[in-house]
Amino acid sequence: RRLLLVLAGLVLLIAAGMTRLKVDDDLRSLQSSPPALMEQQIRISRLLGMPSPAQFFLVQGQDAEQLLQREEALTKRLRALEHDGRIGSHRAISDWLPSAAQQDADAALTRGIEAGVLRAVAEVSGETLERPPFTAAPMTIERFVASPASLPVRPLWLGPLGDGVASVVLVDDLSQPQALRDLQGAGAGLDGVRWVDRTDDFSRLLGHYRSLMSVM
């Protein structure tokens, strides 16, 4: 009878302890670096504008033109988040090499401004000024990547991937509490745009392994 009472007490003690157990599959919980060191790293990364290597946007398209247009749609949303202070900044190839459609629109705008300037000068000087129209083929991704001007963003271009091409858009300063959720929303509804969070992927993998080991 005494043994049964002891066993019953142990069962109650174990049951009470199990109610206090918590499951945490977050990979970041395995971080053992001192908090002061982690704070210094975050502050330095923010000052240097260093993007997170574990969170980024993967952009895909059938060809380079479609990819650049999809990047432009994404970066337009990212600039809105930057303006509100929700994220730091971003890095994208389309900021350096616009799509051919955007290049044509910029060229048309430049021609309109130039024509207005020439008309103003003609009214003041009384002379008719004419300039032959400037025509040039749009800059292609192949020419851009081969040029020294692409060095700062060349690693963002992944090139052929699957049935099309792909690139990466990096984002820095994700210290705001809602930053990751805002970024997930920034890519929502955009064709060929996917938010990649490697830390979250590995955390889900750890949770999957935990479930398997619990069953075993």
Tab-separated table of C-alpha atoms in Angstrom:
chain	number	residue	atom	x	y	z
A	1	ARG	CA	0.000	0.000	0.000
A	2	ARG	CA	2.872	2.356	0.820
A	3	LEU	CA	4.478	1.554	-2.526
A	4	LEU	CA	1.243	2.375	-4.352
A	5	LEU	CA	0.997	5.697	-2.535
A	6	VAL	CA	4.600	6.545	-3.466
A	7	LEU	CA	3.982	5.609	-7.093
A	8	ALA	CA	0.774	7.672	-7.160
A	9	GLY	CA	2.677	10.639	-5.737
A	10	LEU	CA	5.370	10.243	-8.392
A	11	VAL	CA	2.734	10.077	-11.128
A	12	LEU	CA	1.134	13.293	-9.861
A	13	LEU	CA	4.547	14.961	-9.646
A	14	ILE	CA	5.439	13.895	-13.196
A	15	ALA	CA	2.047	15.024	-14.510
A	16	ALA	CA	2.485	18.427	-12.862
A	17	GLY	CA	5.962	18.721	-14.354
A	18	MET	CA	4.780	17.774	-17.843
A	19	THR	CA	2.253	20.611	-17.784
A	20	ARG	CA	5.200	23.016	-17.459
A	21	LEU	CA	7.049	21.634	-20.457
A	22	LYS	CA	7.355	23.911	-23.500
A	23	VAL	CA	8.337	23.053	-27.065
A	24	ASP	CA	10.733	25.446	-28.808
A	25	ASP	CA	12.000	24.423	-32.236
A	26	ASP	CA	13.361	27.881	-33.075
A	27	LEU	CA	16.923	27.521	-34.353
A	28	ARG	CA	17.797	30.868	-32.737
A	29	SER	CA	17.224	29.361	-29.281
A	30	LEU	CA	20.417	27.316	-29.806
A	31	GLN	CA	22.453	30.541	-29.996
A	32	SER	CA	24.906	30.498	-27.095
A	33	SER	CA	26.790	33.742	-27.803
A	34	PRO	CA	26.677	36.388	-25.056
A	35	PRO	CA	23.787	38.860	-25.506
A	36	ALA	CA	26.211	41.809	-25.477
A	37	LEU	CA	28.157	40.299	-28.382
A	38	MET	CA	24.970	39.664	-30.357
A	39	GLU	CA	23.857	43.266	-29.767
A	40	GLN	CA	27.196	44.529	-31.087
A	41	GLN	CA	26.880	42.359	-34.197
A	42	ILE	CA	23.351	43.657	-34.873
A	43	ARG	CA	24.466	47.263	-34.399
A	44	ILE	CA	27.488	46.864	-36.705
A	45	SER	CA	25.380	45.146	-39.376
A	46	ARG	CA	22.874	47.989	-39.207
A	47	LEU	CA	25.576	50.666	-39.515
A	48	LEU	CA	27.272	48.905	-42.441
A	49	GLY	CA	23.987	48.100	-44.168
A	50	MET	CA	24.776	44.381	-44.231
A	51	PRO	CA	21.804	42.310	-45.441
A	52	SER	CA	20.701	39.150	-43.717
A	53	PRO	CA	22.211	36.062	-45.410
A	54	ALA	CA	19.396	33.836	-44.127
A	55	GLN	CA	16.356	35.845	-45.315
A	56	PHE	CA	15.895	37.038	-48.894
A	57	PHE	CA	13.524	37.167	-51.847
A	58	LEU	CA	13.940	34.693	-54.705
A	59	VAL	CA	12.655	36.159	-57.976
A	60	GLN	CA	12.129	33.972	-61.050
A	61	GLY	CA	11.018	34.668	-64.609
A	62	GLN	CA	10.910	33.051	-68.011
A	63	ASP	CA	13.556	35.501	-69.233
A	64	ALA	CA	15.584	38.428	-67.915
A	65	GLU	CA	13.016	41.029	-68.990
A	66	GLN	CA	10.186	39.365	-67.095
A	67	LEU	CA	12.424	38.861	-64.078
A	68	LEU	CA	13.443	42.546	-63.978
A	69	GLN	CA	9.829	43.663	-64.258
A	70	ARG	CA	8.882	41.389	-61.349
A	71	GLU	CA	11.789	42.768	-59.339
A	72	GLU	CA	10.590	46.312	-60.024
A	73	ALA	CA	7.117	45.436	-58.732
A	74	LEU	CA	8.704	43.996	-55.576
A	75	THR	CA	11.131	46.864	-54.939
A	76	LYS	CA	8.273	49.346	-55.253
A	77	ARG	CA	6.655	47.697	-52.225
A	78	LEU	CA	9.994	47.487	-50.393
A	79	ARG	CA	10.550	51.241	-50.807
A	80	ALA	CA	7.208	51.862	-49.130
A	81	LEU	CA	8.354	49.774	-46.134
A	82	GLU	CA	11.676	51.638	-46.079
A	83	HIS	CA	9.870	54.988	-46.138
A	84	ASP	CA	7.821	53.913	-43.089
A	85	GLY	CA	10.971	52.754	-41.261
A	86	ARG	CA	9.855	49.129	-41.099
A	87	ILE	CA	13.035	47.836	-42.786
A	88	GLY	CA	16.438	49.276	-43.594
A	89	SER	CA	17.109	49.056	-47.304
A	90	HIS	CA	17.320	46.507	-50.092
A	91	ARG	CA	19.647	45.397	-52.882
A	92	ALA	CA	18.299	44.400	-56.274
A	93	ILE	CA	19.714	44.168	-59.783
A	94	SER	CA	16.753	46.105	-61.174
A	95	ASP	CA	17.889	49.173	-59.199
A	96	TRP	CA	21.044	49.162	-61.332
A	97	LEU	CA	19.637	47.684	-64.529
A	98	PRO	CA	15.986	48.598	-65.163
A	99	SER	CA	13.868	46.424	-67.422
A	100	ALA	CA	13.802	47.277	-71.129
A	101	ALA	CA	10.287	48.671	-70.678
A	102	GLN	CA	11.502	50.995	-67.907
A	103	GLN	CA	14.550	51.989	-69.967
A	104	ASP	CA	12.260	52.974	-72.870
A	105	ALA	CA	10.024	54.968	-70.501
A	106	ASP	CA	13.054	56.760	-69.028
A	107	ALA	CA	14.372	57.527	-72.526
A	108	ALA	CA	11.005	58.972	-73.581
A	109	LEU	CA	10.939	61.141	-70.457
A	110	THR	CA	14.467	62.365	-71.174
A	111	ARG	CA	13.574	63.200	-74.765
A	112	GLY	CA	10.554	65.186	-73.585
A	113	ILE	CA	12.629	67.193	-71.111
A	114	GLU	CA	15.339	67.790	-73.714
A	115	ALA	CA	12.800	69.028	-76.261
A	116	GLY	CA	11.408	71.477	-73.694
A	117	VAL	CA	14.886	72.809	-72.922
A	118	LEU	CA	15.652	73.276	-76.626
A	119	ARG	CA	12.391	75.171	-77.135
A	120	ALA	CA	13.164	77.432	-74.166
A	121	VAL	CA	16.648	78.151	-75.495
A	122	ALA	CA	15.228	78.884	-78.973
A	123	GLU	CA	12.735	81.386	-77.546
A	124	VAL	CA	15.506	83.253	-75.721
A	125	SER	CA	18.134	83.150	-78.477
A	126	GLY	CA	15.825	83.348	-81.460
A	127	GLU	CA	17.617	80.427	-83.056
A	128	THR	CA	16.087	77.081	-83.834
A	129	LEU	CA	18.105	74.315	-82.243
A	130	GLU	CA	17.767	70.783	-83.455
A	131	ARG	CA	19.402	67.642	-82.195
A	132	PRO	CA	19.248	64.305	-83.911
A	133	PRO	CA	17.185	61.830	-81.910
A	134	PHE	CA	19.225	59.603	-79.635
A	135	THR	CA	18.603	55.936	-80.273
A	136	ALA	CA	20.238	53.024	-78.533
A	137	ALA	CA	19.362	49.427	-77.847
A	138	PRO	CA	18.365	48.712	-74.238
A	139	MET	CA	21.098	47.415	-71.971
A	140	THR	CA	20.798	43.637	-71.608
A	141	ILE	CA	21.546	41.564	-68.539
A	142	GLU	CA	24.396	39.815	-70.371
A	143	ARG	CA	26.146	43.100	-71.181
A	144	PHE	CA	25.509	44.451	-67.705
A	145	VAL	CA	26.854	41.387	-65.865
A	146	ALA	CA	29.954	41.399	-68.083
A	147	SER	CA	30.708	45.059	-67.266
A	148	PRO	CA	32.663	46.234	-64.184
A	149	ALA	CA	29.636	48.339	-63.169
A	150	SER	CA	27.815	45.172	-62.081
A	151	LEU	CA	30.396	44.122	-59.473
A	152	PRO	CA	28.411	45.354	-56.417
A	153	VAL	CA	25.291	43.402	-57.399
A	154	ARG	CA	26.663	40.642	-59.610
A	155	PRO	CA	26.224	37.950	-56.893
A	156	LEU	CA	22.483	38.682	-56.889
A	157	TRP	CA	22.145	37.325	-60.423
A	158	LEU	CA	21.690	33.539	-60.263
A	159	GLY	CA	21.228	33.072	-64.007
A	160	PRO	CA	19.471	30.029	-65.470
A	161	LEU	CA	17.391	28.135	-62.948
A	162	GLY	CA	14.845	25.516	-63.923
A	163	ASP	CA	12.898	26.640	-66.990
A	164	GLY	CA	13.876	30.314	-66.632
A	165	VAL	CA	16.238	32.633	-64.810
A	166	ALA	CA	16.434	33.761	-61.189
A	167	SER	CA	17.856	36.475	-58.984
A	168	VAL	CA	17.986	37.368	-55.310
A	169	VAL	CA	16.791	40.546	-53.596
A	170	LEU	CA	18.460	41.151	-50.221
A	171	VAL	CA	17.033	43.167	-47.335
A	172	ASP	CA	18.915	44.605	-44.360
A	173	ASP	CA	17.979	45.789	-40.851
A	174	LEU	CA	15.215	43.383	-39.885
A	175	SER	CA	15.305	44.493	-36.250
A	176	GLN	CA	11.739	45.801	-36.187
A	177	PRO	CA	9.277	43.357	-34.549
A	178	GLN	CA	6.985	43.199	-37.595
A	179	ALA	CA	9.765	43.254	-40.225
A	180	LEU	CA	9.549	39.585	-41.228
A	181	ARG	CA	5.765	39.657	-41.392
A	182	ASP	CA	5.856	42.845	-43.497
A	183	LEU	CA	8.330	41.261	-45.903
A	184	GLN	CA	6.195	38.168	-46.292
A	185	GLY	CA	3.316	40.467	-47.210
A	186	ALA	CA	5.490	42.448	-49.616
A	187	GLY	CA	5.929	39.416	-51.851
A	188	ALA	CA	2.340	38.208	-51.587
A	189	GLY	CA	0.440	38.155	-54.872
A	190	LEU	CA	3.514	38.807	-57.037
A	191	ASP	CA	4.165	36.144	-59.672
A	192	GLY	CA	7.607	34.566	-59.490
A	193	VAL	CA	8.444	36.153	-56.101
A	194	ARG	CA	9.058	33.983	-53.042
A	195	TRP	CA	10.204	34.979	-49.564
A	196	VAL	CA	12.900	32.599	-48.275
A	197	ASP	CA	13.650	32.353	-44.547
A	198	ARG	CA	16.319	29.724	-43.992
A	199	THR	CA	16.161	30.096	-40.207
A	200	ASP	CA	12.449	29.342	-40.235
A	201	ASP	CA	13.001	26.430	-42.642
A	202	PHE	CA	15.570	24.818	-40.339
A	203	SER	CA	13.337	25.442	-37.313
A	204	ARG	CA	10.499	23.561	-39.012
A	205	LEU	CA	12.943	20.761	-39.850
A	206	LEU	CA	13.957	20.511	-36.186
A	207	GLY	CA	10.267	20.341	-35.249
A	208	HIS	CA	9.769	17.532	-37.766
A	209	TYR	CA	12.694	15.584	-36.290
A	210	ARG	CA	11.324	16.163	-32.760
A	211	SER	CA	7.947	14.740	-33.787
A	212	LEU	CA	9.569	11.670	-35.334
A	213	MET	CA	11.739	11.049	-32.284
A	214	SER	CA	8.729	11.473	-29.965
A	215	VAL	CA	6.852	8.795	-31.888
A	216	MET	CA	9.856	6.482	-31.771
